[in-house]
Structures are given as structure tokens and as C-alpha cells.
Amino acid sequence: MPYPAQAPRADVVRIRAIVAAALFAALTAASPAVAQTVDYSRAERFLTWNTERLVAGARVSPNWLETGDTDRFWYRNNTGSGYEFVLVNPAAGSRERLFDHYRLAGAMSLANDTSYVPGKLPFSTFDFGDTESEIEFAASGRRFVCDIVQYACIVADTLPSRVPYVESPDGRWEAFAHEYNLYVRPAEGGDSVQLTTDGEKYYAYGYNEPGPNQLRQGVRPRAPTLAWSPDSRYIAVAREDERNVEHMHYISYTPQRPRHFSQPYALPGDSVIPLPTVHILILEETGAASGDGPALRATANHRVEVAPTPHQLSFAGSAPDSAWSADGTRLHVNYFTRGSQRVFLAEIDAATGTSRVILGDSTRTFVSLGHRGGGSSGGTPSWYVSESGDDVIWWSERDGWGHLYRFDGAGNLKNRITSGPWVVGEVVHVDEARQRVHFVARGREPGRNPYYAHVYRVGFDGSGLTLLTPEDAHHEIVFSPGGSHFVDTYSRIEAPPVTVLRSADDGSIVRELERADISRLEEIGFTPAEVFSAKARDGITDLHGVLYLPPDLDENAKYPIISHIYPGPQVGSVGAWEFKGGGEDFALAQMGFVVVQIDHMGTPHRSKAFHDNYYGNFIDNGIPDHIAVIRQLAARYPFIDLDRVGIYGHSGGGFASTDAILRFPDFFKVAVSGAGNHDNRSYHIYWAEKYQGVMRTDSTGTDSFEASANKTYAANLEGKLLLMHGDMDDNVHPAMTVQVIDELIKANRDFDLIWAPDRAHGLNEPYFIRRRWDYFVRHLLGVEPPSQYEIVRPTG
């Protein structure tokens, strides 16, 4: 039998204690640790929903007035102590308050027998009445109509109808969707008329069936996806056939009797996928309806056929929108084929519904039609067809960089408009009369961050290329409907925003609108993040990122580092390269972590080769670049501890963070993964097939997605992994996390899990933020976090 365990002798215990103490002293002398206390309350103050209240004048979102041609607009401005409504008149160069806030607060108080504060009026938007002297809005659960000249208000218990509609160009009709079909009604009031009758579930006019979370939380009315012709004679309406697409299933477990939901959700490898189409309705006025006033009817309903078969199709939302020809006889649509390797622009005859392809692009990887601001790629397409149809402005990466080309109406190349080793992002305005294109581009100005967006003007023939936003900063712009002005908010990661009104002709500043005040943010100890550059995995390519450092940094200490990752490919980890005044990365830094965001190879706004870097190899996720950059940062900043490296992310970032700890266990020690699309065989085809390719199966039966699934590498887990997922996530199905769990259990690996009942895709709630903090504090700092600390999100 085995000998019984014996207690160690007292002298042995003393020797062990002495050795341990000496070893600890030697280690701490060589690399002192950060302070072993963590202040969650200080970190909480740096979350975005707290810091954004401390910054005045940071955002200007123009609401353009529909009357006149002066490009006037109003916006709601944060003054630091409340909000004000501001009216801007570009023609006069004026900026003034839209109304007297004190008098309006008094009129509202009198009308509703409630006290209102002038700087905190309880509405954020409004509609003008018949004239600009009257505004209508909802507040305190009631409808207000207020005269802002005489300052008198009336209130009603019945809120105005919020059934969304699309108004005809002549202002006489409102089109809306109801029970799968399309209707119109007179704008001045009167009976509705049903235009279509064959709409059905999963094949409706103007919208798709509500998703599981919309149904669970209560469906809100939606504006249909349609476009009126300029003469109001035709309506082009989107229609997608999902009737035979297989469903993904969801269960809400919190009711006494759990509820089941499902939705059509096509996966890679599926043979039946959604089929997008467009219908053109030819309208005719018929005189009086059953009520007063005129009525419309549809005399024809053309289901437009385009070839090859579209996978995604868009006819509205081009930048700028030139879907319809000026005379309303021709409709233009762009569409991608399955796998997004081909894109086409087609012209449709409105009277007959027949179509012809004008031009297109193809590639062995994926095609886009522009790189949108903030990092999204291939969103609103950048193409424009002139009123005559003789000029087509087309965005293409055919030479390896995103640029603009000019074609004729038959698809013949007239000339290149832009060229060079820099990237056009999107077209924002076209001035046909002067033959000019306004566009956003990155990387053209030498010595500047290649991610800073600037606005340029160029002639149709490629002449006269002019920079309109000269400041060395990132520019977010909004063009006026008339095209003569644009609102420009420019900032840097480390420099707060300035908003100006510019002339579209030469970029000159008409007037400054706002200059952000961050003094209250600085009072709580805010210091900006730092921008850096380093080499990619190849040792050649320049990468750019953002570094967040702990306050009162001790350069003789050692700090763990956390990579906050979003892999793309449609967006990078940094997102928009604009001023960052708060967020979870700042909060983590307050607790003693170095945090880094890196726009690795495989993300947009650079060359096509850069963007294509890991096409067909999803499991790359840019992780080798993160490792290479973090090693360089540690060499540059010796206070970074390479033995304590963590990583976190959400959605694609959840996929990437789990990938990192499974495939690089010697480097990443802790990972927090939120709602990860861990196996893109279970993710929708629009994303998965675009960046991984259409699924192929080899002679052994192995498909082309298996090697890029996290569960394939579950047995590699050595560090600490926390998985989070909402069980009603109808974007990234929770099955993907369950599949990882299953493989981890089979491999006998320890992991941690937070299951979020009735949560959809987003997990940006205080509880989940706190649990992320706890995990890094416990396993990277080696400190026990405060017990059940409660983060409180402000209301109002």
C-alpha cells in the first residue's frame, strides 16, 4: 500500500519560505509590477456614454431644409450644459439659434402644465409645419405644435402617425408598405390605394420579413425600399424571394413557455439562396378615389430580369443617387453575382422592364464598389450616370487601387479620372453642369496618415484635381442637396473635432460652426491615445495603429498588453481615424493595461493587394500582424510585458480573439470573445462567400471552410478563454459558440462561458463590460477584481 503523506519538517518549510521570498524579491527588482489595486470607478468614467457628455460641440448632423435653394440646415448642438438648436444659412454665412429656447420652454410648460428647462428641451428632432414659423414634435408622450414666432404651443394626446413612407418628387403622393404589398395615398390626405396584390410572406414588396428580435420586441413600421422616378410616373421597388430558403432557428428561454422563432438564412454551400429583384410599377392618375381628391393605380407591374443571376442588387442609394434618368425613362441598377467576384451596372427601360448591361468588373477574389468612411467597404456603391446617359462614372480597383473611370453609355472607356498609389473611397457629389466630380480619398497627401480621409474635386476628363480639405486630419463630410456647400468635421485621434461649412467650389471656409471643447474631459484625467506605425509580418509593409497607455505610467514597471481586434475584411480595428474621446480601451488603460488597435493587412483603405491579403483563409484574421506589431512595440517600450498578452473583440473580433488564443497559445494568454462567427459555414453567404469564396469540397470530402473554423483548433487551448454569446443573436447564430464549446469539451479543455438570455448580437451592456474587465484583471494583472462591481449606464 502507498505510504501515508507526511508533513514537511519545520526547517524545510523555513528554507522554502526563504527561497521563495528571495526569488520574489529578485523578480520584482528586475521587473516591478504595476500597482496591485484596480479602480473600476475611475475606469467607468471613461466609457463612451460618460465621456461624450463631457465634450461640447463635437458633432454636427445637418438637417437640410426643403424650401429654397440656399442649402440651409439646422442641427442640435451639445453646449456642455445642455443642447441648442442652430440654424445655418450658407448664403448669408450666418449661424444662429433656430428659436429662443427660454421662450419655447415657457410656452411648452404652459401648454402641458409641466416645467421644462431651456437647455434640455425633451426632443432631439422635429418637423416644420406649413411654414418655418411652426414646429411639430413628440415630447413627454404627447404631440406638440409650437409657434416659434409668437411662442405658443398646443398639445394633443394623440401622437402623429409614424407609418414611414416615401414621398413622390412632386410632393403629391406617399408610398408605403403594408402586409407584403405596396400602397399609395395622397399627401394631403385621402384614401389609400393598393398598387400590388401578389405580395406574400418572404416575397414582399419593399421589405423583408422582420427578424426574430424585431418580432420578439415588437415590429416597428418600416419605410419600403423604393425609388420614385423624377416625374412621379414610375416606382421602382425592391423585392426579394426568400420563400424556399432554409431557416435558422432561435428559442427565447425566459418566458414560462419558451418561444420559437426562425428566419430565412442562406449559408455557404446552400443551393437555394435569396433572389433579389426589382419591379417597376407604371402609375396612372384616375381622378377621384372613394374619398376626396385624386387617386393612382398601377397600369403595369414589370418584374425586371437581369443576367447573370444577381446575388445582391441595389437601385437606390448610389452616391450620389442617379438610379433614375432625369426624364424618368431609364432606371440603373448595380448587382453582384454569388461570391461577389463579379459586379455589373445595368440599364432598365422603365416602360418595358427590359434590361441591358452597361459595364462591370470581375476579380479572382472579391469586388467592391467603394470604400465608405468609418471603415466599411463596398457599402453604398460609388457610380453615377449622367442625365443624358452619355457619361458613366464608375469606381473600380482594376489597376490595384480604388479609382474613378469614365465610360460612355455603351460601356466604352472614355478616360481615367483618377490614378496613382492612393485610394478613392466614394463619390459624394457630381456637378454635371461644370463636369466635376467630388470624392473622398485617402493616402494621396505625402507625409500624412494614409487613413485620413480628404475631399477632392476633379473634372470628368481627369483634369483640375484639387484638394478641398487641406487640414492634416481625418475629414467626415456631408454634402448639401444642392451641392454648393458641404459640412466638414475634421479631427485626429489625438486632436478634438472642428466643424466648418465649406464651399464646394474651392473648399474655402464659409464659417466655422463648432470647435469641440474637451476641458471637462481633461478634468477627469483624460490624455489622448497615441498613433503609431510599425511593420507587418513581412517586415516591409507599414501598418498603423492606436496605443492607449495607463495614467501615471512607470516606465520601469511592466504592464500587460491587450489587443482590441476587429479583423475585417470590411473594416479595421481602429474604425474611423477620428478623435477618440472615450471608450472601453481608455477604461482598460485606466486599470493598468496597455491597449492597442491595429489596422492589419486584409483591411480596407489601402491597395487591393493589401485588402486581399487573407482572402480564402479566414482563420488568418490578421493575427500574425498583431503579433509582429506587439513585439515591435515591446522593443520600443520596455514596459510592455510580452509574457502577459491578452486579446478581445466582438462578432468578427470574437472570431479573431478565439482564433488567436487557439492557434498562437505561446503568445496570447487571455482572450475574451463576444458573439464570434467562429465557423463561417454557419454565417450568412453575403459575408462568408465574399471573403472566403464559394464553398468547395475536395476528393476527401473536406470543404474549403473547415480549416478556417475555430473549432478545428480547440485542442490547442492553453490559456484563459471567456466566451460570450446571446441566445437570440439573429446575426451571428449562437450555434457557432456552442460548436466551439462542444469541441473544447471533447478535448478536455477548461474555458469560461457567459450565456446571455434574450440578447441579440450586441453585448455592450454594463454587465458584460464588467465581466470582460474582471477576466483581464484576474488573469492578466493577477489581481482579484472588486466583487460584483456595478457599472451604471446613464439614462436620458
mmCIF file of N, CA and C in Angstrom, residues 397-463:
data_model
loop_
_atom_site.group_PDB
_atom_site.id
_atom_site.type_symbol
_atom_site.label_atom_id
_atom_site.label_comp_id
_atom_site.label_asym_id
_atom_site.label_seq_id
_atom_site.Cartn_x
_atom_site.Cartn_y
_atom_site.Cartn_z
ATOM 1 N N GLU A 397 -11.235 48.866 -58.871
ATOM 2 C CA GLU A 397 -9.876 48.553 -58.419
ATOM 3 C C GLU A 397 -9.119 47.767 -59.487
ATOM 4 N N ARG A 398 -9.457 47.960 -60.736
ATOM 5 C CA ARG A 398 -8.905 47.139 -61.815
ATOM 6 C C ARG A 398 -7.395 47.296 -61.976
ATOM 7 N N ASP A 399 -6.809 48.410 -61.497
ATOM 8 C CA ASP A 399 -5.360 48.547 -61.591
ATOM 9 C C ASP A 399 -4.675 48.308 -60.247
ATOM 10 N N GLY A 400 -5.424 47.793 -59.273
ATOM 11 C CA GLY A 400 -4.850 47.507 -57.967
ATOM 12 C C GLY A 400 -5.104 48.579 -56.931
ATOM 13 N N TRP A 401 -5.719 49.691 -57.332
ATOM 14 C CA TRP A 401 -6.073 50.775 -56.405
ATOM 15 C C TRP A 401 -7.483 51.243 -56.740
ATOM 16 N N GLY A 402 -8.220 51.698 -55.729
ATOM 17 C CA GLY A 402 -9.572 52.181 -55.964
ATOM 18 C C GLY A 402 -9.559 53.532 -56.650
ATOM 19 N N HIS A 403 -10.074 53.584 -57.900
ATOM 20 C CA HIS A 403 -10.073 54.842 -58.647
ATOM 21 C C HIS A 403 -11.348 54.995 -59.464
ATOM 22 N N LEU A 404 -11.501 56.184 -60.056
ATOM 23 C CA LEU A 404 -12.681 56.512 -60.845
ATOM 24 C C LEU A 404 -12.364 56.471 -62.329
ATOM 25 N N TYR A 405 -13.325 55.927 -63.085
ATOM 26 C CA TYR A 405 -13.202 55.802 -64.536
ATOM 27 C C TYR A 405 -14.452 56.384 -65.171
ATOM 28 N N ARG A 406 -14.302 56.873 -66.395
ATOM 29 C CA ARG A 406 -15.407 57.467 -67.142
ATOM 30 C C ARG A 406 -15.684 56.630 -68.392
ATOM 31 N N PHE A 407 -16.927 56.161 -68.494
ATOM 32 C CA PHE A 407 -17.361 55.354 -69.637
ATOM 33 C C PHE A 407 -18.484 56.089 -70.360
ATOM 34 N N ASP A 408 -18.742 55.665 -71.594
ATOM 35 C CA ASP A 408 -19.927 56.165 -72.283
ATOM 36 C C ASP A 408 -21.104 55.233 -71.988
ATOM 37 N N GLY A 409 -22.263 55.551 -72.529
ATOM 38 C CA GLY A 409 -23.463 54.783 -72.230
ATOM 39 C C GLY A 409 -23.454 53.367 -72.752
ATOM 40 N N ALA A 410 -22.499 53.048 -73.631
ATOM 41 C CA ALA A 410 -22.387 51.692 -74.150
ATOM 42 C C ALA A 410 -21.317 50.891 -73.422
ATOM 43 N N GLY A 411 -20.707 51.514 -72.404
ATOM 44 C CA GLY A 411 -19.705 50.809 -71.637
ATOM 45 C C GLY A 411 -18.301 50.911 -72.171
ATOM 46 N N ASN A 412 -18.053 51.836 -73.101
ATOM 47 C CA ASN A 412 -16.710 52.041 -73.634
ATOM 48 C C ASN A 412 -15.957 53.058 -72.784
ATOM 49 N N LEU A 413 -14.711 52.754 -72.472
ATOM 50 C CA LEU A 413 -13.918 53.645 -71.627
ATOM 51 C C LEU A 413 -13.593 54.932 -72.373
ATOM 52 N N LYS A 414 -13.954 56.053 -71.778
ATOM 53 C CA LYS A 414 -13.579 57.359 -72.329
ATOM 54 C C LYS A 414 -12.215 57.792 -71.783
ATOM 55 N N ASN A 415 -12.090 57.748 -70.464
ATOM 56 C CA ASN A 415 -10.825 58.140 -69.853
ATOM 57 C C ASN A 415 -10.822 57.754 -68.375
ATOM 58 N N ARG A 416 -9.617 57.643 -67.850
ATOM 59 C CA ARG A 416 -9.471 57.541 -66.402
ATOM 60 C C ARG A 416 -9.680 58.929 -65.808
ATOM 61 N N ILE A 417 -10.297 58.957 -64.625
ATOM 62 C CA ILE A 417 -10.485 60.239 -63.947
ATOM 63 C C ILE A 417 -9.412 60.436 -62.885
ATOM 64 N N THR A 418 -9.090 59.383 -62.146
ATOM 65 C CA THR A 418 -8.052 59.463 -61.119
ATOM 66 C C THR A 418 -7.092 58.295 -61.291
ATOM 67 N N SER A 419 -5.877 58.452 -60.769
ATOM 68 C CA SER A 419 -4.883 57.384 -60.833
ATOM 69 C C SER A 419 -3.797 57.655 -59.810
ATOM 70 N N GLY A 420 -3.032 56.615 -59.497
ATOM 71 C CA GLY A 420 -1.910 56.765 -58.582
ATOM 72 C C GLY A 420 -1.999 55.804 -57.416
ATOM 73 N N PRO A 421 -0.931 55.705 -56.614
ATOM 74 C CA PRO A 421 -0.897 54.781 -55.465
ATOM 75 C C PRO A 421 -1.619 55.344 -54.250
ATOM 76 N N TRP A 422 -2.880 55.627 -54.411
ATOM 77 C CA TRP A 422 -3.749 56.103 -53.341
ATOM 78 C C TRP A 422 -5.160 55.643 -53.670
ATOM 79 N N VAL A 423 -6.110 55.843 -52.754
ATOM 80 C CA VAL A 423 -7.407 55.182 -52.859
ATOM 81 C C VAL A 423 -8.563 56.174 -52.822
ATOM 82 N N VAL A 424 -9.378 56.159 -53.876
ATOM 83 C CA VAL A 424 -10.663 56.861 -53.828
ATOM 84 C C VAL A 424 -11.623 56.016 -52.999
ATOM 85 N N GLY A 425 -12.297 56.648 -52.051
ATOM 86 C CA GLY A 425 -13.236 55.912 -51.217
ATOM 87 C C GLY A 425 -14.635 55.889 -51.796
ATOM 88 N N GLU A 426 -15.163 57.070 -52.107
ATOM 89 C CA GLU A 426 -16.528 57.151 -52.607
ATOM 90 C C GLU A 426 -16.760 58.486 -53.297
ATOM 91 N N VAL A 427 -17.675 58.487 -54.246
ATOM 92 C CA VAL A 427 -18.144 59.719 -54.869
ATOM 93 C C VAL A 427 -19.214 60.325 -53.966
ATOM 94 N N VAL A 428 -19.107 61.632 -53.704
ATOM 95 C CA VAL A 428 -20.082 62.269 -52.815
ATOM 96 C C VAL A 428 -20.949 63.307 -53.518
ATOM 97 N N HIS A 429 -20.505 63.796 -54.663
ATOM 98 C CA HIS A 429 -21.345 64.749 -55.401
ATOM 99 C C HIS A 429 -20.830 64.853 -56.833
ATOM 100 N N VAL A 430 -21.747 65.007 -57.778
ATOM 101 C CA VAL A 430 -21.397 65.209 -59.179
ATOM 102 C C VAL A 430 -22.070 66.479 -59.666
ATOM 103 N N ASP A 431 -21.276 67.370 -60.235
ATOM 104 C CA ASP A 431 -21.770 68.627 -60.806
ATOM 105 C C ASP A 431 -21.711 68.475 -62.329
ATOM 106 N N GLU A 432 -22.840 68.064 -62.920
ATOM 107 C CA GLU A 432 -22.851 67.815 -64.368
ATOM 108 C C GLU A 432 -22.643 69.086 -65.176
ATOM 109 N N ALA A 433 -23.239 70.165 -64.688
ATOM 110 C CA ALA A 433 -23.146 71.408 -65.456
ATOM 111 C C ALA A 433 -21.696 71.846 -65.637
ATOM 112 N N ARG A 434 -20.879 71.631 -64.631
ATOM 113 C CA ARG A 434 -19.471 72.043 -64.679
ATOM 114 C C ARG A 434 -18.545 70.861 -64.912
ATOM 115 N N GLN A 435 -19.151 69.665 -65.145
ATOM 116 C CA GLN A 435 -18.360 68.467 -65.443
ATOM 117 C C GLN A 435 -17.329 68.201 -64.336
ATOM 118 N N ARG A 436 -17.808 68.134 -63.096
ATOM 119 C CA ARG A 436 -16.930 67.933 -61.957
ATOM 120 C C ARG A 436 -17.444 66.796 -61.066
ATOM 121 N N VAL A 437 -16.503 66.104 -60.470
ATOM 122 C CA VAL A 437 -16.812 65.044 -59.512
ATOM 123 C C VAL A 437 -16.166 65.411 -58.188
ATOM 124 N N HIS A 438 -16.915 65.304 -57.103
ATOM 125 C CA HIS A 438 -16.371 65.454 -55.761
ATOM 126 C C HIS A 438 -16.296 64.071 -55.125
ATOM 127 N N PHE A 439 -15.166 63.772 -54.510
ATOM 128 C CA PHE A 439 -14.991 62.438 -53.955
ATOM 129 C C PHE A 439 -14.113 62.479 -52.707
ATOM 130 N N VAL A 440 -14.202 61.403 -51.919
ATOM 131 C CA VAL A 440 -13.360 61.209 -50.745
ATOM 132 C C VAL A 440 -12.224 60.270 -51.126
ATOM 133 N N ALA A 441 -11.015 60.572 -50.678
ATOM 134 C CA ALA A 441 -9.871 59.709 -50.964
ATOM 135 C C ALA A 441 -8.912 59.708 -49.786
ATOM 136 N N ARG A 442 -8.036 58.686 -49.772
ATOM 137 C CA ARG A 442 -7.053 58.513 -48.701
ATOM 138 C C ARG A 442 -5.682 58.195 -49.306
ATOM 139 N N GLY A 443 -4.653 58.637 -48.616
ATOM 140 C CA GLY A 443 -3.297 58.237 -48.954
ATOM 141 C C GLY A 443 -2.632 59.040 -50.045
ATOM 142 N N ARG A 444 -3.253 60.108 -50.519
ATOM 143 C CA ARG A 444 -2.646 60.875 -51.617
ATOM 144 C C ARG A 444 -1.646 61.912 -51.117
ATOM 145 N N GLU A 445 -1.889 62.469 -49.925
ATOM 146 C CA GLU A 445 -1.047 63.556 -49.440
ATOM 147 C C GLU A 445 0.212 62.998 -48.787
ATOM 148 N N PRO A 446 1.395 63.302 -49.284
ATOM 149 C CA PRO A 446 2.632 62.731 -48.734
ATOM 150 C C PRO A 446 2.860 63.150 -47.285
ATOM 151 N N GLY A 447 3.403 62.222 -46.515
ATOM 152 C CA GLY A 447 3.746 62.506 -45.128
ATOM 153 C C GLY A 447 2.588 62.476 -44.171
ATOM 154 N N ARG A 448 1.388 62.133 -44.648
ATOM 155 C CA ARG A 448 0.218 62.095 -43.775
ATOM 156 C C ARG A 448 -0.219 60.659 -43.534
ATOM 157 N N ASN A 449 -0.966 60.478 -42.473
ATOM 158 C CA ASN A 449 -1.527 59.165 -42.175
ATOM 159 C C ASN A 449 -2.376 58.715 -43.362
ATOM 160 N N PRO A 450 -2.105 57.530 -43.930
ATOM 161 C CA PRO A 450 -2.841 57.118 -45.132
ATOM 162 C C PRO A 450 -4.310 56.831 -44.888
ATOM 163 N N TYR A 451 -4.741 56.829 -43.630
ATOM 164 C CA TYR A 451 -6.152 56.577 -43.323
ATOM 165 C C TYR A 451 -6.962 57.862 -43.171
ATOM 166 N N TYR A 452 -6.306 59.009 -43.183
ATOM 167 C CA TYR A 452 -7.047 60.262 -43.100
ATOM 168 C C TYR A 452 -7.803 60.488 -44.408
ATOM 169 N N ALA A 453 -9.106 60.692 -44.313
ATOM 170 C CA ALA A 453 -9.940 60.937 -45.491
ATOM 171 C C ALA A 453 -9.945 62.424 -45.817
ATOM 172 N N HIS A 454 -9.794 62.744 -47.103
ATOM 173 C CA HIS A 454 -9.858 64.106 -47.599
ATOM 174 C C HIS A 454 -10.871 64.177 -48.740
ATOM 175 N N VAL A 455 -11.344 65.381 -49.030
ATOM 176 C CA VAL A 455 -12.292 65.600 -50.115
ATOM 177 C C VAL A 455 -11.573 66.313 -51.262
ATOM 178 N N TYR A 456 -11.837 65.838 -52.477
ATOM 179 C CA TYR A 456 -11.209 66.386 -53.681
ATOM 180 C C TYR A 456 -12.272 66.705 -54.713
ATOM 181 N N ARG A 457 -11.863 67.544 -55.668
ATOM 182 C CA ARG A 457 -12.677 67.859 -56.834
ATOM 183 C C ARG A 457 -11.840 67.592 -58.074
ATOM 184 N N VAL A 458 -12.473 67.027 -59.114
ATOM 185 C CA VAL A 458 -11.755 66.740 -60.340
ATOM 186 C C VAL A 458 -12.726 66.837 -61.513
ATOM 187 N N GLY A 459 -12.210 67.163 -62.696
ATOM 188 C CA GLY A 459 -13.036 67.221 -63.887
ATOM 189 C C GLY A 459 -13.355 65.846 -64.426
ATOM 190 N N PHE A 460 -14.425 65.739 -65.183
ATOM 191 C CA PHE A 460 -14.787 64.468 -65.817
ATOM 192 C C PHE A 460 -13.622 63.881 -66.613
ATOM 193 N N ASP A 461 -12.812 64.762 -67.194
ATOM 194 C CA ASP A 461 -11.704 64.291 -68.037
ATOM 195 C C ASP A 461 -10.426 64.036 -67.241
ATOM 196 N N GLY A 462 -10.516 64.152 -65.912
ATOM 197 C CA GLY A 462 -9.357 63.905 -65.061
ATOM 198 C C GLY A 462 -8.508 65.126 -64.797
ATOM 199 N N SER A 463 -8.894 66.271 -65.327
ATOM 200 C CA SER A 463 -8.103 67.498 -65.139
ATOM 201 C C SER A 463 -8.566 68.233 -63.872
#
